[in-house]
mmCIF file of C-alpha atoms in Angstrom:
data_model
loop_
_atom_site.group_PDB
_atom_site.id
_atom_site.type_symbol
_atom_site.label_atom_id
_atom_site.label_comp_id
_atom_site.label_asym_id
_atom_site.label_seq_id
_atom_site.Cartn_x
_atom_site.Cartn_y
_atom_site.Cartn_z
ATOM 1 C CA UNK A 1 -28.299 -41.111 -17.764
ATOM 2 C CA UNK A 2 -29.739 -37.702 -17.539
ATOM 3 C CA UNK A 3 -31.024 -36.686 -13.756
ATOM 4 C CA UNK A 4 -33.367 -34.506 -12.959
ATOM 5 C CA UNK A 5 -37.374 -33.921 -12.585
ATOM 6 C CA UNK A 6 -38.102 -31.642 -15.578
ATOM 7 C CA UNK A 7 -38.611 -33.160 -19.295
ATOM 8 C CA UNK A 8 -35.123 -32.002 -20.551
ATOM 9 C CA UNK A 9 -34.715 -32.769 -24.315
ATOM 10 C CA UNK A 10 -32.065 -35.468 -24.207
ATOM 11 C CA UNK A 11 -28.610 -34.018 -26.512
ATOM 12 C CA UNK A 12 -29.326 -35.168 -30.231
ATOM 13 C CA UNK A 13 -25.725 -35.707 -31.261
ATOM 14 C CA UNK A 14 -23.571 -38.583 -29.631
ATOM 15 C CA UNK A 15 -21.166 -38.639 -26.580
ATOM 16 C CA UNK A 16 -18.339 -40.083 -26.579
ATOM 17 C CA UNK A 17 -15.936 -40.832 -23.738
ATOM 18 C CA UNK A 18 -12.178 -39.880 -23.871
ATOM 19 C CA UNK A 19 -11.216 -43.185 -25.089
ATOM 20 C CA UNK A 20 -13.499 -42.592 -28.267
ATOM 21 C CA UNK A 21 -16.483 -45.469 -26.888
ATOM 22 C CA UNK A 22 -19.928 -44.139 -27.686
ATOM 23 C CA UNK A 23 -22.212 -43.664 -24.734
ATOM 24 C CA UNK A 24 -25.494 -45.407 -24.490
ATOM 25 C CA UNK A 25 -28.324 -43.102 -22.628
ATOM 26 C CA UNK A 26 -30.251 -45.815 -20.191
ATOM 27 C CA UNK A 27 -33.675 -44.757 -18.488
ATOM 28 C CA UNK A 28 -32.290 -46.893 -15.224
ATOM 29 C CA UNK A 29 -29.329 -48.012 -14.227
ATOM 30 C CA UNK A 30 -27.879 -50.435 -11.751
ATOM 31 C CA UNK A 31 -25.030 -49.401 -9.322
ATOM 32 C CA UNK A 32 -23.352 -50.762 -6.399
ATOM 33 C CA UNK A 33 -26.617 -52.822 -6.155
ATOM 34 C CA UNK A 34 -29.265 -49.945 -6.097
ATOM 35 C CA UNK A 35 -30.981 -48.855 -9.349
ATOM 36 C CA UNK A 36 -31.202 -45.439 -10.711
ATOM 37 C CA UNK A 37 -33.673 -43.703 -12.687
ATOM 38 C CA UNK A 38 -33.732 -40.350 -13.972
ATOM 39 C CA UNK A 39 -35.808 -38.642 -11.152
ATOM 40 C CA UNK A 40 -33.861 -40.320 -8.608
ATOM 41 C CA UNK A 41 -37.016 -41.375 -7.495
ATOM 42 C CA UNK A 42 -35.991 -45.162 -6.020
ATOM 43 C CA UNK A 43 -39.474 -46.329 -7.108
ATOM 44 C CA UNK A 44 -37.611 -49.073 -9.465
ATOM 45 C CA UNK A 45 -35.213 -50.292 -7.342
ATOM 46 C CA UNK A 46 -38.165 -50.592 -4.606
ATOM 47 C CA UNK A 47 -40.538 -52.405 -6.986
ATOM 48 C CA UNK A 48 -37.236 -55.414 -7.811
ATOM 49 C CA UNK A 49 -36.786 -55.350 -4.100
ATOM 50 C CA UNK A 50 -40.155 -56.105 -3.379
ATOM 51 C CA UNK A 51 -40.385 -58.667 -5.586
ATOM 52 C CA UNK A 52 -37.298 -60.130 -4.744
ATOM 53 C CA UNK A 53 -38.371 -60.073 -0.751
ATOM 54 C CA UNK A 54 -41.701 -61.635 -1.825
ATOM 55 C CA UNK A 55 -39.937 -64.257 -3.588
ATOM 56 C CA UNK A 56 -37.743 -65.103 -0.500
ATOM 57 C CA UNK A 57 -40.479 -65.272 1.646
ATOM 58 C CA UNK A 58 -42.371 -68.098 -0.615
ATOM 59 C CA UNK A 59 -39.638 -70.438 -0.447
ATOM 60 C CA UNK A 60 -39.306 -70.144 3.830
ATOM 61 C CA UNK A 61 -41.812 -73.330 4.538
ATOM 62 C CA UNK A 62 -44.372 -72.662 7.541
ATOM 63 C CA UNK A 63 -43.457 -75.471 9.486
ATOM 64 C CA UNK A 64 -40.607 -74.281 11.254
ATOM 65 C CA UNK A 65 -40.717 -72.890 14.568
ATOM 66 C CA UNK A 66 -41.200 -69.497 15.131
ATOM 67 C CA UNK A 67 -37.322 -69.080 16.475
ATOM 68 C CA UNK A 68 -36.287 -70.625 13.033
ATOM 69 C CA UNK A 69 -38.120 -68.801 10.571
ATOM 70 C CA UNK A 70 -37.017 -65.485 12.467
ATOM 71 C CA UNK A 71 -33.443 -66.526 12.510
ATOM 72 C CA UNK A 72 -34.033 -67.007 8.415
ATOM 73 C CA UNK A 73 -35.387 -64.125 8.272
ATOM 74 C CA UNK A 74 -32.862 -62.233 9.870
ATOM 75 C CA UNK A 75 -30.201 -63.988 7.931
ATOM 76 C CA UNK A 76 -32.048 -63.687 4.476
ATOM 77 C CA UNK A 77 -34.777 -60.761 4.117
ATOM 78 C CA UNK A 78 -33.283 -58.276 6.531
ATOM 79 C CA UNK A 79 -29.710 -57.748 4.933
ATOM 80 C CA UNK A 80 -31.826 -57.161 1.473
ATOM 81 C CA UNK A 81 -33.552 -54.646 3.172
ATOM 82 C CA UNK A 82 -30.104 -53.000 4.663
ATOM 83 C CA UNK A 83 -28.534 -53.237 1.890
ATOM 84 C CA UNK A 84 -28.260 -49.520 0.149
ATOM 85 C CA UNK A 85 -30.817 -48.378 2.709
ATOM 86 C CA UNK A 86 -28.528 -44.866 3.289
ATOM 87 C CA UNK A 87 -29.033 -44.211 -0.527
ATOM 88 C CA UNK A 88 -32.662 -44.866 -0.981
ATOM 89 C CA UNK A 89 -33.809 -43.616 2.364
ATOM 90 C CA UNK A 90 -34.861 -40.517 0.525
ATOM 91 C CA UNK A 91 -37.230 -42.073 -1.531
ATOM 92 C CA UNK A 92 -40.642 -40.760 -1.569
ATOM 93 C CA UNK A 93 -42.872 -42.012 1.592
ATOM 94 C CA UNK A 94 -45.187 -43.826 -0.351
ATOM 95 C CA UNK A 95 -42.900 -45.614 -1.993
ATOM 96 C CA UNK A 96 -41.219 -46.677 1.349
ATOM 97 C CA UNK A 97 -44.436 -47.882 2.557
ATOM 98 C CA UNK A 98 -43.804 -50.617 0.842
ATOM 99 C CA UNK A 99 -41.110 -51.598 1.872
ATOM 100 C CA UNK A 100 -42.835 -51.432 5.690
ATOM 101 C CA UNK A 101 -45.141 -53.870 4.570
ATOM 102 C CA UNK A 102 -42.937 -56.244 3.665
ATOM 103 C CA UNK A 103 -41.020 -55.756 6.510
ATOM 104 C CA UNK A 104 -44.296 -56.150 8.366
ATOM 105 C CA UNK A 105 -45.523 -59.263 6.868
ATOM 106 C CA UNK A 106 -42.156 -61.038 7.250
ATOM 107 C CA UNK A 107 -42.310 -60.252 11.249
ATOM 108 C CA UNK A 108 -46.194 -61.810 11.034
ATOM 109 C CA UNK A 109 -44.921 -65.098 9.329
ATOM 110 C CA UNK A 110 -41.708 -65.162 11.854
ATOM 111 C CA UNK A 111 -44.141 -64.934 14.927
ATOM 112 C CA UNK A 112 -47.629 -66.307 13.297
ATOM 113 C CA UNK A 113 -49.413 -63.183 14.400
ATOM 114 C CA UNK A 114 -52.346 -62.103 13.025
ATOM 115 C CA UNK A 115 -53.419 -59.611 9.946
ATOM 116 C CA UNK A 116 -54.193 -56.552 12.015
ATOM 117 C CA UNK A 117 -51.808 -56.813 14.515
ATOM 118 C CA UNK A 118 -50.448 -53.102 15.427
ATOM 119 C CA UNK A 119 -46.729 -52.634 13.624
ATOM 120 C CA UNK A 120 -45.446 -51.533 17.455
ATOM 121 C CA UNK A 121 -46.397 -54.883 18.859
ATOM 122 C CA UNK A 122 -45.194 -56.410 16.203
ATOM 123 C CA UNK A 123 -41.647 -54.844 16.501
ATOM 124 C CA UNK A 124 -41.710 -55.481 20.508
ATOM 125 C CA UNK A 125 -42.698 -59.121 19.695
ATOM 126 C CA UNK A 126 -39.208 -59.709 17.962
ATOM 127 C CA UNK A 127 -37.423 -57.130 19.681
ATOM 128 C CA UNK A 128 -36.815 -55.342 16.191
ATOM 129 C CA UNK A 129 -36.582 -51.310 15.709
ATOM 130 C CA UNK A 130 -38.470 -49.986 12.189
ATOM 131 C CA UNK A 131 -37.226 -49.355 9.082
ATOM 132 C CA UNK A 132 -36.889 -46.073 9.576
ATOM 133 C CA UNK A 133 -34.882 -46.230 12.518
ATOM 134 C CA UNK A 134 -32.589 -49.063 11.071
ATOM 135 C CA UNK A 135 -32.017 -46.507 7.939
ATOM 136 C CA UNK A 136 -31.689 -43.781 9.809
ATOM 137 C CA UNK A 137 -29.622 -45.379 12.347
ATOM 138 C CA UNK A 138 -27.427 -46.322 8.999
ATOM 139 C CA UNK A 139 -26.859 -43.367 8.024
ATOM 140 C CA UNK A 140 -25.891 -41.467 11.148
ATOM 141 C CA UNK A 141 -23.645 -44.796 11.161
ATOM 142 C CA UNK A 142 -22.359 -43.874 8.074
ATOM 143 C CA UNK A 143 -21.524 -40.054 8.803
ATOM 144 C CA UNK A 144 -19.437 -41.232 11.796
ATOM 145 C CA UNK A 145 -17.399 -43.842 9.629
ATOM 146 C CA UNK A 146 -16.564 -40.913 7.439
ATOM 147 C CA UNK A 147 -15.475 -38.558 9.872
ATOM 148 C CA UNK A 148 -13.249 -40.616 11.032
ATOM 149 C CA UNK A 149 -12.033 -41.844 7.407
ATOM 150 C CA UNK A 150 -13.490 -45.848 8.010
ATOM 151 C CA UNK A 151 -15.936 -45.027 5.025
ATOM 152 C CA UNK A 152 -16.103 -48.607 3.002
ATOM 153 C CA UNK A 153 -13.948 -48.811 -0.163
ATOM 154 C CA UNK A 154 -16.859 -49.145 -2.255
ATOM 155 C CA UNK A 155 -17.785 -45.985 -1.260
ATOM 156 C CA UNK A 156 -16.674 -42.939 -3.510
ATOM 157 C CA UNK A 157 -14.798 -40.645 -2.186
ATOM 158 C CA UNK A 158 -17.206 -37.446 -3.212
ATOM 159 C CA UNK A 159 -17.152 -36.095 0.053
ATOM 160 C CA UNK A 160 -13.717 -35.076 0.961
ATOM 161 C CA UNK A 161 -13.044 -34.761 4.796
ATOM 162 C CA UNK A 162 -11.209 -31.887 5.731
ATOM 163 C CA UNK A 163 -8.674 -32.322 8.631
ATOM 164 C CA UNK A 164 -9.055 -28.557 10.215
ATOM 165 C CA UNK A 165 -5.660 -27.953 12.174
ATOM 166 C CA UNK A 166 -7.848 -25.122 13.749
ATOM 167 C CA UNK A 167 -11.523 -24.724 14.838
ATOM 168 C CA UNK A 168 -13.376 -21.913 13.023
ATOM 169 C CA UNK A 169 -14.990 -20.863 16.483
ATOM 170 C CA UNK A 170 -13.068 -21.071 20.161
ATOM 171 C CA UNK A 171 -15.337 -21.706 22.396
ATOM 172 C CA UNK A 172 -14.462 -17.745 23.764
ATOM 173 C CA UNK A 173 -14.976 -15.862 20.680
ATOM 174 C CA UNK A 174 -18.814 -17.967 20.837
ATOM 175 C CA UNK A 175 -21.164 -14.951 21.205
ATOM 176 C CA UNK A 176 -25.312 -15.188 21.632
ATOM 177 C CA UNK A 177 -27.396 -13.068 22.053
ATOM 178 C CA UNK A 178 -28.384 -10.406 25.035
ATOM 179 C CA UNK A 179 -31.677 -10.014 25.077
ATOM 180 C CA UNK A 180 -34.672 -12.360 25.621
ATOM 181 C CA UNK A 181 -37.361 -10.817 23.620
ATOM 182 C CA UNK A 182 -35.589 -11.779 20.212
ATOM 183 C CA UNK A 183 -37.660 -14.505 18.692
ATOM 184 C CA UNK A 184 -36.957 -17.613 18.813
ATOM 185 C CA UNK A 185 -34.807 -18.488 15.316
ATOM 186 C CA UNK A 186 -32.669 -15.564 16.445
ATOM 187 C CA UNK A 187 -31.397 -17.404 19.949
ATOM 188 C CA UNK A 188 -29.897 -20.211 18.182
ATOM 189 C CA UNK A 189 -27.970 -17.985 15.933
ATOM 190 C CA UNK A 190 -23.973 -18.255 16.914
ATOM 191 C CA UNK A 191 -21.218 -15.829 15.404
ATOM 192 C CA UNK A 192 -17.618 -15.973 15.421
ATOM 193 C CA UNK A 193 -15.490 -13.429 15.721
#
């Protein structure tokens, strides 16, 4: 699979690994559960999430209780939505909308709330952050795992953490600057020395 945004001729002659297998060039691929298209664009693997959410939430019968259907929900639709959410959260914003109003709908049949009720009351009625906080709360989750070298096996290792016996800057050699009249992306600048 070739990535990028520009319509690259793909190579005419065939590629072959090191063990002499021919490789196949794929328009998407699957990996680790998320799938990838050429632009990196998520829209795919959005689109079979969707569809798999909306599939889910046909089978959950309206006649439970509201504390039942969210408990399903939470143990069926929302680890679909978590799952992978630090890769695709930079998809494009339309095609996370989508993903919002699935999120949204599932909340409505969990609580029986109307069409057009407001997405804040929605997420106080169930005591449930966004899905942009959960992903970004993911990923900042995810940066703290691998500083501290708990990243998850499945997880390659393409970011290697350096263990830095010294800091680059001690906090005395921290210098800012004098004067209050330099603008404003100036007095954020540090320098080591």
């Amino acid at each position: 699979m070739w990535f990028g945004k520009k319509n690259v001729p793909l190579p005419t002659g065939v590629i072959t690994t090191s063990e002499g297998l021919e490789l196949e060039v794929v328009t998407s691929y699957k990996h680790l559960g998320v799938w990838l298209d050429g632009t990196l664009s998520f829209s795919q693997h959005i689109s079979k999430l969707q569809a798999k959410v909306k599939f889910r939430l046909g089978f959950l019968n309206p006649s439970f209780t509201p504390a039942a259907k969210l408990t399903l929900i939470q143990m069926t639709i929302l680890p679909m939505l978590d799952s992978g959410n630090v890769i695709y959260r930079s998809a494009g914003k339309g095609a996370l909308e989508w993903l919002d109003v699935l999120y949204h709908s599932a909340i409505r049949f969990a609580t029986n709330a109307p069409y057009r009720t407001h997405h804040c009351t929605l997420y106080s009625s169930v005591n449930w952050s966004s899905l942009y906080t959960r992903r970004k709360t993911h990923w900042l989750m995810l940066i703290y795992k691998t500083l501290l070298g708990l990243t998850p096996p499945e997880i390659p290792t393409a970011a290697i953490v350096l263990h830095i016996q010294q800091p680059f800057c001690q906090s005395h050699s921290v210098k800012g600057p004098q004067s209050t009249h330099i603008p404003g992306s100036l007095l954020f600048s540090v320098r080591c020395s």
